[in-house]
């Protein structure tokens, strides 16, 4: 049986979710998405510039054959996010919603209070919410309490490429919420960052800027695909324990066989 995780009961085998923004051209976007081997692509209804451009974009997304995960990027209030979520449900015919609700313009940090409020409203209205949140254990617990089966804590602020700034927090969330699907979303810049997230036991990563902003998005997409596979295998293999002192890989047993008296 193929290794998989679940998002609200749906089995997913690719541990790399990919975004659809910032690519240098539609053709590059399509090729990079295909190279990633992803099953899920995120899209933003709000950030389409015109009806004509928007229609062309949707046709490209449909052509990928991937499951669409719409997001509420750019929202700053509960009312705004809830309204956009309903629009996304109508346009994309899905109850899935990646809930983004920004509280700070400098580092684009999610507003934890508004995020929790909007999440509860949307779950009560039948949405399957994937909230983009910080690596705060208590917030993640509260989101789980209101019915979230999937959480998307950040590795670092959106678009910074800094990787996993607080591995301790991320590891603690994984350990304390063992039954939830956890996806690191935002701040990853290198394939090694994605590998580290999977090594911690996270189910997947979601990327956009790290691939779309690379010198060659298609090649970087392939690199991230390989990285998540390596990270997952490492997690399953269970790493050796760290030690404070050196330990030889080949123990010495007595004298060398060529020793002469």
CSV table of C-alpha atoms in Angstrom, one decimal:
chain,number,residue,atom,x,y,z
A,1,UNK,CA,0.0,0.0,0.0
A,2,UNK,CA,1.3,3.4,-0.9
A,3,UNK,CA,2.2,5.8,1.9
A,4,UNK,CA,-0.4,8.5,2.4
A,5,UNK,CA,-2.0,11.0,4.7
A,6,UNK,CA,-5.5,12.3,4.9
A,7,UNK,CA,-7.1,15.7,4.5
A,8,UNK,CA,-10.6,15.5,5.9
A,9,UNK,CA,-10.9,11.9,5.0
A,10,UNK,CA,-9.4,12.1,1.5
A,11,UNK,CA,-6.2,10.1,1.0
A,12,UNK,CA,-3.3,12.1,-0.4
A,13,UNK,CA,0.0,10.5,-1.5
A,14,UNK,CA,2.0,13.5,-2.5
A,15,UNK,CA,3.5,15.4,0.4
A,16,UNK,CA,4.2,18.5,-1.6
A,17,UNK,CA,1.3,21.0,-2.0
A,18,UNK,CA,2.1,23.8,-4.5
A,19,UNK,CA,1.0,27.3,-5.0
A,20,UNK,CA,0.0,29.0,-8.3
A,21,UNK,CA,1.3,32.6,-7.8
A,22,UNK,CA,4.4,34.6,-8.8
A,23,UNK,CA,5.6,32.4,-11.7
A,24,UNK,CA,7.4,34.2,-14.5
A,25,UNK,CA,4.8,32.9,-17.0
A,26,UNK,CA,1.7,30.7,-17.2
A,27,UNK,CA,3.8,28.1,-19.1
A,28,UNK,CA,6.4,27.9,-16.4
A,29,UNK,CA,3.7,27.6,-13.8
A,30,UNK,CA,2.1,24.7,-15.5
A,31,UNK,CA,5.4,22.9,-16.0
A,32,UNK,CA,6.6,23.5,-12.4
A,33,UNK,CA,3.3,22.2,-11.0
A,34,UNK,CA,3.6,19.1,-13.1
A,35,UNK,CA,7.2,18.5,-12.0
A,36,UNK,CA,6.3,18.7,-8.4
A,37,UNK,CA,4.1,15.7,-8.6
A,38,UNK,CA,1.5,17.4,-6.4
A,39,UNK,CA,-2.1,16.4,-6.1
A,40,UNK,CA,-3.2,19.8,-4.6
A,41,UNK,CA,-2.7,23.3,-5.9
A,42,UNK,CA,-3.6,26.5,-4.0
A,43,UNK,CA,-5.3,29.4,-5.7
A,44,UNK,CA,-6.4,32.9,-4.6
A,45,UNK,CA,-9.7,34.2,-5.9
A,46,UNK,CA,-9.0,37.7,-4.7
A,47,UNK,CA,-5.7,38.2,-6.5
A,48,UNK,CA,-6.9,37.7,-10.1
A,49,UNK,CA,-6.4,41.0,-11.9
A,50,UNK,CA,-9.2,40.9,-14.6
A,51,UNK,CA,-12.0,38.7,-15.8
A,52,UNK,CA,-10.2,37.8,-19.0
A,53,UNK,CA,-6.9,37.0,-17.3
A,54,UNK,CA,-8.8,35.2,-14.5
A,55,UNK,CA,-10.6,32.9,-17.0
A,56,UNK,CA,-7.3,32.0,-18.7
A,57,UNK,CA,-5.8,31.3,-15.3
A,58,UNK,CA,-8.7,29.0,-14.3
A,59,UNK,CA,-8.4,27.1,-17.5
A,60,UNK,CA,-4.7,26.5,-16.8
A,61,UNK,CA,-5.5,25.3,-13.3
A,62,UNK,CA,-8.3,23.0,-14.5
A,63,UNK,CA,-5.9,21.6,-17.1
A,64,UNK,CA,-3.5,20.4,-14.3
A,65,UNK,CA,-6.2,18.0,-13.1
A,66,UNK,CA,-5.3,18.7,-9.5
A,67,UNK,CA,-7.6,19.2,-6.6
A,68,UNK,CA,-7.9,23.0,-6.0
A,69,UNK,CA,-7.4,24.4,-2.5
A,70,UNK,CA,-8.7,28.0,-2.6
A,71,UNK,CA,-7.4,30.4,0.0
A,72,UNK,CA,-8.4,33.7,1.6
A,73,UNK,CA,-5.1,35.5,0.9
A,74,UNK,CA,-5.2,39.2,1.6
A,75,UNK,CA,-8.0,39.1,4.2
A,76,UNK,CA,-7.7,41.2,7.4
A,77,UNK,CA,-11.0,40.7,9.1
A,78,UNK,CA,-13.3,37.8,10.1
A,79,UNK,CA,-16.2,39.2,7.9
A,80,UNK,CA,-13.9,39.6,4.9
A,81,UNK,CA,-12.5,36.1,5.2
A,82,UNK,CA,-15.8,34.4,5.7
A,83,UNK,CA,-17.3,36.3,2.7
A,84,UNK,CA,-14.4,35.3,0.5
A,85,UNK,CA,-14.6,31.7,1.7
A,86,UNK,CA,-18.2,31.5,0.5
A,87,UNK,CA,-17.3,33.0,-2.8
A,88,UNK,CA,-14.5,30.4,-3.2
A,89,UNK,CA,-17.0,27.6,-2.4
A,90,UNK,CA,-19.3,28.8,-5.2
A,91,UNK,CA,-16.5,29.3,-7.8
A,92,UNK,CA,-14.5,26.2,-7.1
A,93,UNK,CA,-17.3,23.9,-5.9
A,94,UNK,CA,-15.4,22.7,-2.9
A,95,UNK,CA,-15.8,22.9,0.9
A,96,UNK,CA,-12.0,23.0,1.3
A,97,UNK,CA,-10.6,26.4,2.3
A,98,UNK,CA,-7.1,27.5,3.3
A,99,UNK,CA,-8.0,30.2,5.8
A,100,UNK,CA,-5.6,33.1,5.8
A,101,UNK,CA,-6.3,36.0,8.0
A,102,UNK,CA,-3.4,38.4,8.4
A,103,UNK,CA,-2.9,40.4,11.6
A,104,UNK,CA,0.4,42.2,10.9
A,105,UNK,CA,1.4,43.8,7.7
A,106,UNK,CA,5.1,43.7,8.4
A,107,UNK,CA,5.6,40.0,8.7
A,108,UNK,CA,2.2,38.9,7.5
A,109,UNK,CA,1.6,37.0,10.7
A,110,UNK,CA,-1.9,35.5,11.1
A,111,UNK,CA,-4.2,37.1,13.6
A,112,UNK,CA,-4.7,34.3,16.1
A,113,UNK,CA,-7.9,35.7,17.6
A,114,UNK,CA,-9.6,36.5,14.4
A,115,UNK,CA,-8.4,33.2,12.8
A,116,UNK,CA,-10.0,31.2,15.6
A,117,UNK,CA,-13.3,33.1,15.3
A,118,UNK,CA,-13.4,32.7,11.5
A,119,UNK,CA,-12.5,29.1,11.7
A,120,UNK,CA,-15.4,28.3,14.1
A,121,UNK,CA,-17.9,30.2,11.9
A,122,UNK,CA,-16.8,28.4,8.7
A,123,UNK,CA,-16.7,24.9,10.3
A,124,UNK,CA,-20.3,25.5,11.6
A,125,UNK,CA,-21.2,26.5,8.0
A,126,UNK,CA,-19.9,23.2,6.6
A,127,UNK,CA,-16.4,24.2,5.4
A,128,UNK,CA,-13.4,21.9,5.8
A,129,UNK,CA,-10.9,24.5,7.1
A,130,UNK,CA,-7.2,24.4,6.7
A,131,UNK,CA,-6.0,27.3,8.8
A,132,UNK,CA,-2.7,29.0,8.2
A,133,UNK,CA,-1.4,29.8,11.7
A,134,UNK,CA,1.8,30.4,13.7
A,135,UNK,CA,3.7,27.7,15.5
A,136,UNK,CA,1.8,28.4,18.7
A,137,UNK,CA,0.8,25.2,20.5
A,138,UNK,CA,-2.2,26.7,22.4
A,139,UNK,CA,-3.6,28.3,19.2
A,140,UNK,CA,-3.2,24.9,17.4
A,141,UNK,CA,-5.0,23.2,20.3
A,142,UNK,CA,-7.9,25.7,20.2
A,143,UNK,CA,-8.2,25.3,16.4
A,144,UNK,CA,-8.4,21.5,16.9
A,145,UNK,CA,-11.0,22.0,19.6
A,146,UNK,CA,-13.4,23.8,17.2
A,147,UNK,CA,-13.1,21.0,14.7
A,148,UNK,CA,-10.0,21.4,12.5
A,149,UNK,CA,-8.6,18.1,11.3
A,150,UNK,CA,-5.8,19.9,9.5
A,151,UNK,CA,-3.5,22.7,10.6
A,152,UNK,CA,-0.9,24.6,8.7
A,153,UNK,CA,1.6,26.3,11.0
A,154,UNK,CA,4.3,28.4,9.4
A,155,UNK,CA,8.0,27.6,9.3
A,156,UNK,CA,8.8,31.3,9.0
A,157,UNK,CA,7.0,34.5,7.7
A,158,UNK,CA,5.6,34.2,4.2
A,159,UNK,CA,8.1,34.6,1.4
A,160,UNK,CA,11.2,34.9,3.7
A,161,UNK,CA,12.8,31.6,2.7
A,162,UNK,CA,14.3,31.3,6.2
A,163,UNK,CA,13.2,27.8,6.8
A,164,UNK,CA,12.1,26.3,10.2
A,165,UNK,CA,12.8,29.1,12.6
A,166,UNK,CA,11.5,27.2,15.7
A,167,UNK,CA,11.9,23.5,15.3
A,168,UNK,CA,11.1,23.1,19.0
A,169,UNK,CA,7.7,24.6,18.6
A,170,UNK,CA,6.9,22.6,15.5
A,171,UNK,CA,8.1,19.4,17.1
A,172,UNK,CA,6.0,20.1,20.2
A,173,UNK,CA,2.9,20.6,18.1
A,174,UNK,CA,3.5,17.3,16.3
A,175,UNK,CA,3.9,15.5,19.5
A,176,UNK,CA,0.9,17.0,21.3
A,177,UNK,CA,-1.5,16.7,18.3
A,178,UNK,CA,-0.5,13.2,17.0
A,179,UNK,CA,-3.8,12.5,15.2
A,180,UNK,CA,-4.1,15.7,13.3
A,181,UNK,CA,-2.8,16.3,9.8
A,182,UNK,CA,0.0,18.9,10.0
A,183,UNK,CA,1.4,20.8,7.0
A,184,UNK,CA,4.2,23.3,7.2
A,185,UNK,CA,3.1,26.4,5.2
A,186,UNK,CA,5.2,29.4,4.5
A,187,UNK,CA,8.8,30.5,5.0
A,188,UNK,CA,10.5,27.6,3.3
A,189,UNK,CA,13.3,28.5,0.9
A,190,UNK,CA,15.3,25.4,0.3
A,191,UNK,CA,14.6,21.7,-0.3
A,192,UNK,CA,16.5,21.0,2.9
A,193,UNK,CA,13.9,23.0,4.8
A,194,UNK,CA,11.1,20.8,3.4
A,195,UNK,CA,13.1,17.7,4.3
A,196,UNK,CA,13.5,18.9,7.9
A,197,UNK,CA,9.8,19.4,8.2
A,198,UNK,CA,9.1,15.9,7.1
A,199,UNK,CA,11.8,14.6,9.4
A,200,UNK,CA,9.9,16.1,12.3
A,201,UNK,CA,6.9,14.1,11.4
A,202,UNK,CA,4.9,16.7,9.5
A,203,UNK,CA,2.6,15.2,6.9
A,204,UNK,CA,3.4,17.6,4.1
A,205,UNK,CA,4.6,21.1,3.1
A,206,UNK,CA,3.0,23.8,1.1
A,207,UNK,CA,5.2,25.9,-1.2
A,208,UNK,CA,4.9,28.8,-3.5
A,209,UNK,CA,7.7,31.4,-3.4
A,210,UNK,CA,10.5,28.9,-3.0
A,211,UNK,CA,9.6,27.3,-6.3
A,212,UNK,CA,8.1,30.2,-8.3
A,213,UNK,CA,10.9,32.6,-7.3
A,214,UNK,CA,13.8,30.3,-8.1
A,215,UNK,CA,16.0,30.8,-11.1
A,216,UNK,CA,14.5,27.7,-12.6
A,217,UNK,CA,11.2,26.9,-11.0
A,218,UNK,CA,10.8,23.6,-12.8
A,219,UNK,CA,14.1,22.2,-11.6
A,220,UNK,CA,13.5,23.6,-8.1
A,221,UNK,CA,10.1,21.9,-8.1
A,222,UNK,CA,11.8,18.5,-8.8
A,223,UNK,CA,14.3,19.2,-6.0
A,224,UNK,CA,11.5,19.8,-3.5
A,225,UNK,CA,9.7,16.7,-4.7
A,226,UNK,CA,12.8,14.6,-3.9
A,227,UNK,CA,13.3,16.4,-0.6
A,228,UNK,CA,9.9,15.6,0.8
A,229,UNK,CA,10.4,11.9,-0.1
A,230,UNK,CA,13.8,11.9,1.7
A,231,UNK,CA,12.3,13.6,4.7
A,232,UNK,CA,9.4,11.1,5.0
A,233,UNK,CA,11.7,8.1,4.6
A,234,UNK,CA,14.1,9.5,7.3
A,235,UNK,CA,11.1,10.0,9.7
A,236,UNK,CA,10.0,6.4,9.1
A,237,UNK,CA,13.5,5.1,9.6
A,238,UNK,CA,13.8,6.8,13.0
A,239,UNK,CA,17.1,8.7,13.3
A,240,UNK,CA,19.9,7.7,15.6
A,241,UNK,CA,19.9,9.6,18.9
A,242,UNK,CA,22.2,12.6,19.2
A,243,UNK,CA,25.2,12.4,21.5
A,244,UNK,CA,27.3,14.9,23.3
A,245,UNK,CA,30.6,13.0,22.8
A,246,UNK,CA,32.1,11.3,19.8
A,247,UNK,CA,31.5,7.6,19.3
A,248,UNK,CA,33.4,5.5,16.7
A,249,UNK,CA,31.4,3.9,14.0
A,250,UNK,CA,33.8,0.9,14.1
A,251,UNK,CA,34.5,-0.1,17.8
A,252,UNK,CA,38.0,-1.2,18.6
A,253,UNK,CA,38.3,-4.7,20.1
A,254,UNK,CA,41.8,-5.3,21.4
A,255,UNK,CA,44.9,-4.9,19.2
A,256,UNK,CA,45.0,-4.9,15.4
A,257,UNK,CA,45.5,-8.3,13.8
A,258,UNK,CA,48.8,-7.2,12.3
A,259,UNK,CA,50.3,-6.3,15.7
A,260,UNK,CA,53.4,-8.3,16.5
A,261,UNK,CA,55.0,-8.9,19.9
